[in-house]
PDB file of C-alpha atoms in Angstrom:
ATOM      1  CA  MET G 251      52.097  34.747 -30.456  1.00 72.00           C
ATOM      2  CA  VAL G 252      48.841  36.143 -31.805  1.00 83.00           C
ATOM      3  CA  LYS G 253      46.222  33.418 -32.265  1.00 83.00           C
ATOM      4  CA  GLU G 254      44.474  32.932 -35.598  1.00 85.00           C
ATOM      5  CA  ASP G 255      41.072  33.782 -34.154  1.00 91.00           C
ATOM      6  CA  ILE G 256      42.425  37.242 -33.306  1.00 94.00           C
ATOM      7  CA  LEU G 257      43.551  37.666 -36.909  1.00 95.00           C
ATOM      8  CA  ALA G 258      40.012  36.887 -38.070  1.00 95.00           C
ATOM      9  CA  ARG G 259      38.502  39.216 -35.460  1.00 96.00           C
ATOM     10  CA  TYR G 260      40.759  42.016 -36.674  1.00 98.00           C
ATOM     11  CA  LEU G 261      40.332  41.404 -40.404  1.00 97.00           C
ATOM     12  CA  ALA G 262      36.525  41.568 -40.392  1.00 97.00           C
ATOM     13  CA  PRO G 263      36.167  45.128 -38.997  1.00 98.00           C
ATOM     14  CA  LEU G 264      39.210  46.182 -41.007  1.00 98.00           C
ATOM     15  CA  LEU G 265      37.372  45.366 -44.232  1.00 97.00           C
ATOM     16  CA  ARG G 266      34.315  47.231 -42.952  1.00 97.00           C
ATOM     17  CA  GLY G 267      36.408  50.289 -42.181  1.00 98.00           C
ATOM     18  CA  ASP G 268      35.462  50.111 -38.489  1.00 98.00           C
ATOM     19  CA  ARG G 269      38.342  51.945 -36.821  1.00 98.00           C
ATOM     20  CA  GLY G 270      36.974  51.628 -33.297  1.00 98.00           C
ATOM     21  CA  ALA G 271      36.477  47.870 -33.525  1.00 98.00           C
ATOM     22  CA  CYS G 272      40.000  47.432 -34.895  1.00 98.00           C
ATOM     23  CA  ARG G 273      41.460  49.470 -32.033  1.00 98.00           C
ATOM     24  CA  CYS G 274      39.516  47.352 -29.538  1.00 98.00           C
ATOM     25  CA  VAL G 275      40.987  44.131 -30.944  1.00 97.00           C
ATOM     26  CA  VAL G 276      44.511  45.539 -30.736  1.00 98.00           C
ATOM     27  CA  GLU G 277      43.977  46.868 -27.207  1.00 97.00           C
ATOM     28  CA  GLU G 278      42.553  43.547 -26.013  1.00 96.00           C
ATOM     29  CA  THR G 279      45.485  41.726 -27.598  1.00 96.00           C
ATOM     30  CA  MET G 280      48.027  43.882 -25.796  1.00 96.00           C
ATOM     31  CA  GLN G 281      46.124  43.672 -22.510  1.00 96.00           C
ATOM     32  CA  SER G 282      46.438  39.892 -22.758  1.00 95.00           C
ATOM     33  CA  GLY G 283      50.209  40.318 -22.475  1.00 95.00           C
ATOM     34  CA  ILE G 284      51.264  40.374 -26.117  1.00 95.00           C
ATOM     35  CA  PRO G 285      53.848  43.151 -26.660  1.00 96.00           C
ATOM     36  CA  ALA G 286      53.673  45.775 -29.378  1.00 97.00           C
ATOM     37  CA  ASN G 287      56.421  44.221 -31.491  1.00 96.00           C
ATOM     38  CA  SER G 288      54.499  40.931 -31.605  1.00 96.00           C
ATOM     39  CA  VAL G 289      51.388  42.834 -32.678  1.00 97.00           C
ATOM     40  CA  TYR G 290      53.455  44.310 -35.523  1.00 97.00           C
ATOM     41  CA  LEU G 291      54.906  40.949 -36.547  1.00 96.00           C
ATOM     42  CA  HIS G 292      52.014  38.570 -35.976  1.00 96.00           C
ATOM     43  CA  LEU G 293      48.905  40.706 -36.457  1.00 97.00           C
ATOM     44  CA  ILE G 294      49.466  43.817 -38.565  1.00 97.00           C
ATOM     45  CA  TRP G 295      51.972  42.313 -41.020  1.00 96.00           C
ATOM     46  CA  PRO G 296      50.079  39.077 -41.856  1.00 96.00           C
ATOM     47  CA  VAL G 297      46.784  40.953 -42.139  1.00 97.00           C
ATOM     48  CA  MET G 298      48.487  43.493 -44.410  1.00 96.00           C
ATOM     49  CA  ALA G 299      49.707  40.630 -46.606  1.00 94.00           C
ATOM     50  CA  GLU G 300      46.211  39.127 -46.650  1.00 96.00           C
ATOM     51  CA  ILE G 301      44.678  42.449 -47.690  1.00 96.00           C
ATOM     52  CA  GLU G 302      47.160  42.659 -50.560  1.00 93.00           C
ATOM     53  CA  ARG G 303      46.341  39.075 -51.600  1.00 94.00           C
ATOM     54  CA  LEU G 304      42.588  39.684 -51.510  1.00 97.00           C
ATOM     55  CA  SER G 305      42.980  42.891 -53.485  1.00 94.00           C
ATOM     56  CA  ARG G 306      45.080  41.264 -56.197  1.00 92.00           C
ATOM     57  CA  ALA G 307      42.534  38.453 -56.478  1.00 96.00           C
ATOM     58  CA  ASP G 308      39.692  41.000 -56.818  1.00 97.00           C
ATOM     59  CA  ARG G 309      38.016  39.562 -53.733  1.00 98.00           C
ATOM     60  CA  ILE G 310      37.708  42.962 -52.082  1.00 98.00           C
ATOM     61  CA  THR G 311      36.950  46.372 -53.546  1.00 98.00           C
ATOM     62  CA  SER G 312      39.392  49.235 -53.923  1.00 96.00           C
ATOM     63  CA  VAL G 313      37.469  51.071 -51.206  1.00 97.00           C
ATOM     64  CA  GLN G 314      37.903  48.172 -48.780  1.00 98.00           C
ATOM     65  CA  GLU G 315      41.611  48.001 -49.573  1.00 96.00           C
ATOM     66  CA  HIS G 316      42.025  51.731 -48.951  1.00 95.00           C
ATOM     67  CA  LEU G 317      40.042  51.629 -45.700  1.00 97.00           C
ATOM     68  CA  ALA G 318      42.028  48.670 -44.394  1.00 97.00           C
ATOM     69  CA  THR G 319      45.391  50.151 -45.323  1.00 95.00           C
ATOM     70  CA  ARG G 320      44.673  53.474 -43.652  1.00 96.00           C
ATOM     71  CA  ILE G 321      43.388  51.872 -40.471  1.00 98.00           C
ATOM     72  CA  ASN G 322      46.481  49.683 -40.321  1.00 97.00           C
ATOM     73  CA  ARG G 323      48.705  52.743 -40.710  1.00 96.00           C
ATOM     74  CA  THR G 324      46.825  54.532 -37.940  1.00 97.00           C
ATOM     75  CA  ILE G 325      47.260  51.536 -35.636  1.00 97.00           C
ATOM     76  CA  VAL G 326      50.970  51.317 -36.436  1.00 98.00           C
ATOM     77  CA  ASP G 327      51.422  55.040 -35.760  1.00 97.00           C
ATOM     78  CA  GLN G 328      49.783  54.578 -32.355  1.00 96.00           C
ATOM     79  CA  LEU G 329      51.850  51.497 -31.483  1.00 97.00           C
ATOM     80  CA  GLN G 330      55.222  52.886 -32.523  1.00 97.00           C
ATOM     81  CA  ASN G 331      55.993  54.517 -29.175  1.00 95.00           C
ATOM     82  CA  LYS G 332      55.047  51.303 -27.359  1.00 97.00           C
ATOM     83  CA  LEU G 333      57.781  49.257 -29.019  1.00 98.00           C
ATOM     84  CA  PRO G 334      60.671  48.118 -26.805  1.00 96.00           C
ATOM     85  CA  ARG G 335      63.953  49.994 -27.171  1.00 96.00           C
ATOM     86  CA  ARG G 336      67.093  47.889 -27.346  1.00 96.00           C
ATOM     87  CA  PRO G 337      70.610  49.288 -26.843  1.00 97.00           C
ATOM     88  CA  ALA G 338      72.098  51.140 -29.793  1.00 97.00           C
ATOM     89  CA  ARG G 339      73.848  48.924 -32.327  1.00 96.00           C
ATOM     90  CA  HIS G 340      75.723  51.874 -33.849  1.00 96.00           C
ATOM     91  CA  LYS G 341      74.535  50.734 -37.274  1.00 97.00           C
ATOM     92  CA  LYS G 342      72.517  52.729 -39.791  1.00 98.00           C
ATOM     93  CA  VAL G 343      69.731  51.610 -42.107  1.00 98.00           C
ATOM     94  CA  ALA G 344      67.843  53.558 -44.763  1.00 98.00           C
ATOM     95  CA  VAL G 345      64.407  52.194 -45.658  1.00 98.00           C
ATOM     96  CA  CYS G 346      62.711  53.278 -48.866  1.00 97.00           C
ATOM     97  CA  CYS G 347      59.951  52.129 -51.183  1.00 95.00           C
ATOM     98  CA  ALA G 348      60.306  51.354 -54.848  1.00 92.00           C
ATOM     99  CA  ARG G 349      59.424  54.310 -57.031  1.00 87.00           C
ATOM    100  CA  GLU G 350      55.653  54.725 -57.463  1.00 79.00           C
ATOM    101  CA  GLU G 351      55.030  52.319 -54.580  1.00 83.00           C
ATOM    102  CA  LEU G 352      51.639  53.149 -53.085  1.00 78.00           C
ATOM    103  CA  GLN G 353      51.801  50.702 -50.178  1.00 83.00           C
ATOM    104  CA  GLU G 354      54.262  52.224 -47.701  1.00 92.00           C
ATOM    105  CA  LEU G 355      52.936  50.350 -44.671  1.00 95.00           C
ATOM    106  CA  GLY G 356      55.273  47.368 -45.000  1.00 96.00           C
ATOM    107  CA  ALA G 357      58.298  49.639 -45.236  1.00 97.00           C
ATOM    108  CA  GLN G 358      57.072  51.683 -42.272  1.00 97.00           C
ATOM    109  CA  ILE G 359      56.705  48.534 -40.155  1.00 98.00           C
ATOM    110  CA  ILE G 360      60.228  47.462 -41.072  1.00 98.00           C
ATOM    111  CA  ALA G 361      61.614  50.915 -40.230  1.00 98.00           C
ATOM    112  CA  ASP G 362      59.864  50.940 -36.842  1.00 98.00           C
ATOM    113  CA  LEU G 363      61.146  47.473 -35.957  1.00 98.00           C
ATOM    114  CA  PHE G 364      64.706  48.348 -36.954  1.00 98.00           C
ATOM    115  CA  GLU G 365      64.562  51.389 -34.689  1.00 98.00           C
ATOM    116  CA  SER G 366      63.205  49.231 -31.871  1.00 98.00           C
ATOM    117  CA  ASP G 367      66.095  46.822 -32.445  1.00 97.00           C
ATOM    118  CA  GLY G 368      68.708  49.509 -31.836  1.00 98.00           C
ATOM    119  CA  TRP G 369      69.410  50.679 -35.378  1.00 98.00           C
ATOM    120  CA  GLU G 370      69.679  54.311 -36.428  1.00 98.00           C
ATOM    121  CA  VAL G 371      66.901  54.564 -39.011  1.00 98.00           C
ATOM    122  CA  ARG G 372      65.960  56.887 -41.833  1.00 99.00           C
ATOM    123  CA  PHE G 373      62.581  56.098 -43.413  1.00 98.00           C
ATOM    124  CA  LEU G 374      62.268  57.680 -46.850  1.00 97.00           C
ATOM    125  CA  GLY G 375      58.913  56.207 -47.824  1.00 94.00           C
ATOM    126  CA  GLY G 376      57.851  56.278 -51.470  1.00 92.00           C
ATOM    127  CA  GLY G 377      57.630  58.787 -54.288  1.00 91.00           C
ATOM    128  CA  LEU G 378      61.368  59.442 -54.595  1.00 94.00           C
ATOM    129  CA  THR G 379      63.381  59.086 -57.776  1.00 95.00           C
ATOM    130  CA  ASN G 380      66.508  56.954 -57.968  1.00 95.00           C
ATOM    131  CA  ASP G 381      68.493  60.198 -58.063  1.00 96.00           C
ATOM    132  CA  ASP G 382      66.904  61.234 -54.761  1.00 97.00           C
ATOM    133  CA  VAL G 383      67.714  57.922 -53.089  1.00 97.00           C
ATOM    134  CA  PHE G 384      71.230  57.869 -54.528  1.00 96.00           C
ATOM    135  CA  ALA G 385      71.946  61.374 -53.229  1.00 96.00           C
ATOM    136  CA  PHE G 386      70.662  60.433 -49.796  1.00 97.00           C
ATOM    137  CA  ILE G 387      72.815  57.295 -49.672  1.00 96.00           C
ATOM    138  CA  ASN G 388      75.828  59.423 -50.554  1.00 94.00           C
ATOM    139  CA  GLU G 389      75.074  61.780 -47.672  1.00 95.00           C
ATOM    140  CA  TYR G 390      73.879  59.329 -45.018  1.00 96.00           C
ATOM    141  CA  ALA G 391      76.168  56.349 -45.781  1.00 96.00           C
ATOM    142  CA  PRO G 392      73.995  53.626 -44.220  1.00 97.00           C
ATOM    143  CA  ASP G 393      75.166  50.107 -43.489  1.00 97.00           C
ATOM    144  CA  ILE G 394      72.013  48.730 -45.125  1.00 98.00           C
ATOM    145  CA  LEU G 395      69.658  50.054 -47.789  1.00 98.00           C
ATOM    146  CA  PHE G 396      66.270  48.355 -47.496  1.00 97.00           C
ATOM    147  CA  ILE G 397      63.978  48.585 -50.541  1.00 97.00           C
ATOM    148  CA  TYR G 398      60.295  47.633 -50.330  1.00 96.00           C
ATOM    149  CA  GLY G 399      58.144  46.977 -53.390  1.00 93.00           C
ATOM    150  CA  THR G 400      54.902  45.225 -54.288  1.00 89.00           C
ATOM    151  CA  ALA G 401      54.306  45.660 -58.044  1.00 86.00           C
ATOM    152  CA  PRO G 402      56.090  43.781 -60.886  1.00 88.00           C
ATOM    153  CA  LYS G 403      56.548  46.978 -62.914  1.00 90.00           C
ATOM    154  CA  GLN G 404      58.881  48.270 -60.183  1.00 92.00           C
ATOM    155  CA  ALA G 405      61.547  45.587 -60.713  1.00 94.00           C
ATOM    156  CA  PRO G 406      63.476  47.306 -63.546  1.00 94.00           C
ATOM    157  CA  ASP G 407      63.685  50.579 -61.633  1.00 94.00           C
ATOM    158  CA  VAL G 408      64.897  48.831 -58.468  1.00 95.00           C
ATOM    159  CA  ARG G 409      67.511  47.044 -60.541  1.00 96.00           C
ATOM    160  CA  ARG G 410      68.681  50.335 -62.059  1.00 96.00           C
ATOM    161  CA  LEU G 411      69.090  51.835 -58.599  1.00 96.00           C
ATOM    162  CA  ILE G 412      71.105  48.852 -57.388  1.00 96.00           C
ATOM    163  CA  ASP G 413      73.262  48.852 -60.526  1.00 96.00           C
ATOM    164  CA  ARG G 414      73.980  52.551 -60.130  1.00 95.00           C
ATOM    165  CA  ILE G 415      75.024  52.126 -56.516  1.00 94.00           C
ATOM    166  CA  ARG G 416      77.274  49.194 -57.455  1.00 93.00           C
ATOM    167  CA  SER G 417      78.820  50.984 -60.435  1.00 93.00           C
ATOM    168  CA  VAL G 418      79.945  53.917 -58.309  1.00 89.00           C
ATOM    169  CA  ASN G 419      81.344  51.507 -55.715  1.00 81.00           C
ATOM    170  CA  ALA G 420      81.726  54.306 -53.186  1.00 80.00           C
ATOM    171  CA  TRP G 421      80.127  52.122 -50.520  1.00 88.00           C
ATOM    172  CA  PRO G 422      81.640  48.631 -50.923  1.00 90.00           C
ATOM    173  CA  ASP G 423      80.307  47.507 -47.543  1.00 92.00           C
ATOM    174  CA  LEU G 424      76.737  48.694 -48.146  1.00 96.00           C
ATOM    175  CA  ARG G 425      74.276  45.801 -48.124  1.00 97.00           C
ATOM    176  CA  ILE G 426      71.082  46.091 -50.136  1.00 97.00           C
ATOM    177  CA  VAL G 427      68.086  44.076 -48.938  1.00 98.00           C
ATOM    178  CA  VAL G 428      64.669  43.879 -50.599  1.00 97.00           C
ATOM    179  CA  SER G 429      61.212  42.929 -49.360  1.00 96.00           C
ATOM    180  CA  GLY G 430      57.554  43.108 -50.353  1.00 94.00           C
ATOM    181  CA  GLY G 431      55.098  41.202 -52.502  1.00 91.00           C
ATOM    182  CA  LEU G 432      57.068  41.850 -55.691  1.00 90.00           C
ATOM    183  CA  PHE G 433      59.932  39.718 -54.409  1.00 94.00           C
ATOM    184  CA  ASN G 434      57.737  37.232 -52.525  1.00 92.00           C
ATOM    185  CA  ARG G 435      55.903  36.243 -55.692  1.00 91.00           C
ATOM    186  CA  ALA G 436      58.862  36.060 -58.097  1.00 91.00           C
ATOM    187  CA  GLU G 437      61.280  33.507 -56.692  1.00 91.00           C
ATOM    188  CA  GLY G 438      64.919  34.451 -57.178  1.00 93.00           C
ATOM    189  CA  LEU G 439      64.156  37.951 -58.467  1.00 94.00           C
ATOM    190  CA  TRP G 440      66.072  39.542 -55.606  1.00 96.00           C
ATOM    191  CA  GLU G 441      69.214  37.658 -56.672  1.00 95.00           C
ATOM    192  CA  GLU G 442      68.745  38.531 -60.329  1.00 94.00           C
ATOM    193  CA  ILE G 443      68.625  42.272 -59.658  1.00 95.00           C
ATOM    194  CA  GLY G 444      71.790  42.104 -57.543  1.00 95.00           C
ATOM    195  CA  ALA G 445      70.478  42.550 -54.007  1.00 97.00           C
ATOM    196  CA  ASP G 446      72.429  41.098 -51.090  1.00 96.00           C
ATOM    197  CA  GLY G 447      69.402  39.724 -49.290  1.00 96.00           C
ATOM    198  CA  PHE G 448      65.660  39.197 -49.285  1.00 97.00           C
ATOM    199  CA  ALA G 449      63.176  39.263 -46.407  1.00 97.00           C
ATOM    200  CA  ALA G 450      59.718  37.766 -46.900  1.00 95.00           C
ATOM    201  CA  THR G 451      58.494  39.185 -43.590  1.00 95.00           C
ATOM    202  CA  ALA G 452      59.374  41.929 -41.134  1.00 95.00           C
ATOM    203  CA  ALA G 453      60.822  39.326 -38.765  1.00 95.00           C
ATOM    204  CA  GLU G 454      63.095  38.067 -41.528  1.00 96.00           C
ATOM    205  CA  ALA G 455      64.193  41.640 -42.214  1.00 96.00           C
ATOM    206  CA  LEU G 456      65.783  41.838 -38.774  1.00 95.00           C
ATOM    207  CA  GLN G 457      67.344  38.390 -39.164  1.00 96.00           C
ATOM    208  CA  VAL G 458      68.841  39.205 -42.556  1.00 96.00           C
ATOM    209  CA  ALA G 459      70.214  42.482 -41.222  1.00 94.00           C
ATOM    210  CA  ALA G 460      71.870  40.684 -38.321  1.00 92.00           C
ATOM    211  CA  ASP G 461      73.604  38.240 -40.694  1.00 89.00           C
ATOM    212  CA  GLU G 462      76.520  40.315 -41.920  1.00 79.00           C
ATOM    213  CA  SER G 463      77.845  37.386 -43.955  1.00 71.00           C
ATOM    214  CA  GLN G 464      74.948  37.722 -46.402  1.00 62.00           C
ATOM    215  CA  VAL G 465      76.478  39.658 -49.280  1.00 63.00           C
ATOM    216  CA  ALA G 466      75.885  39.230 -52.994  1.00 54.00           C
ATOM    217  CA  ASP G 467      78.598  37.315 -54.817  1.00 56.00           C
ATOM    218  CA  PRO G 468      80.705  39.252 -57.361  1.00 56.00           C
ATOM    219  CA  GLU G 469      78.772  37.819 -60.323  1.00 57.00           C
ATOM    220  CA  ARG G 470      75.485  39.193 -59.019  1.00 52.00           C
ATOM    221  CA  ARG G 471      77.135  42.495 -58.162  1.00 53.00           C
ATOM    222  CA  THR G 472      78.286  43.005 -61.752  1.00 47.00           C
ATOM    223  CA  VAL G 473      76.292  45.786 -63.358  1.00 48.00           C
ATOM    224  CA  ASN G 474      74.861  45.741 -66.868  1.00 45.00           C
ATOM    225  CA  ARG G 475      75.149  41.964 -67.024  1.00 45.00           C
ATOM    226  CA  ARG G 476      72.876  39.908 -69.210  1.00 39.00           C
ATOM    227  CA  LYS G 477      69.719  38.925 -67.378  1.00 42.00           C
ATOM    228  CA  ARG G 478      69.350  35.229 -66.644  1.00 42.00           C
ATOM    229  CA  ARG G 479      65.600  35.105 -66.361  1.00 43.00           C
ATOM    230  CA  PRO G 480      64.126  32.804 -69.050  1.00 37.00           C
ATOM    231  CA  GLN G 481      62.427  34.238 -72.125  1.00 39.00           C
ATOM    232  CA  ASN G 482      59.050  33.813 -70.468  1.00 39.00           C
ATOM    233  CA  ALA G 483      60.171  36.085 -67.635  1.00 37.00           C
ATOM    234  CA  GLU G 484      57.202  38.381 -67.897  1.00 43.00           C
ATOM    235  CA  GLN G 485      54.851  35.411 -67.695  1.00 47.00           C
ATOM    236  CA  GLU G 486      56.660  34.125 -64.612  1.00 41.00           C
ATOM    237  CA  VAL G 487      56.349  37.428 -62.818  1.00 48.00           C
ATOM    238  CA  ALA G 488      52.768  37.863 -63.972  1.00 45.00           C
ATOM    239  CA  GLY G 489      51.935  34.338 -62.864  1.00 44.00           C
ATOM    240  CA  ALA G 490      53.407  35.001 -59.452  1.00 41.00           C
ATOM    241  CA  THR G 491      51.067  37.922 -59.031  1.00 38.00           C
ATOM    242  CA  ALA G 492      47.942  35.915 -59.687  1.00 38.00           C
TER     243      ALA G 492
END
């Protein structure tokens, strides 16, 4: 487990944009015996979440947020080949970001950890339309579609994608799991949009994937149903983002 003082030592140079100092903290952490997957789970991910929180609260500048995000992505790229490799599970997962999602790092971390855990992975990233994702699902036929999103405005588009997949019903065993700040801040949103599961963290993503009993009930899998969110839904989502 990564100690909290290491998190603080990493966050400070991250906000300064000091790439070398950040690399030193990560290298020292791994030299102390902490494996790469723990660095992903207990250093990079929580610091990523903290950067997002600080940015949303206007406690850091846009420049600091950009510097921190790019350093984190560089670190993750360097650590990827140091992750352990477990035996193949003969299961496939496609990981994508909600449309217009600018923060791909969380999805990239999840994709890397799935690959480390023995899954066959396709990481689509962001910037794709629902048509693009739908066509890929049709071709690749994954066991799980993992959707990552951070902004409230993305919820309707994610719902439309899920509804379209359900309406075709060509993949009745496909499980759809969501993650990211959008779903962390709006309790129950993942159920409302018809997903089969929700992961608040990268560690939970692997746990949810391993639990094959976690499938949306028929009521939540019904497309074009009336939304159950109260009339003040927008305020709830907006309040969760504060």
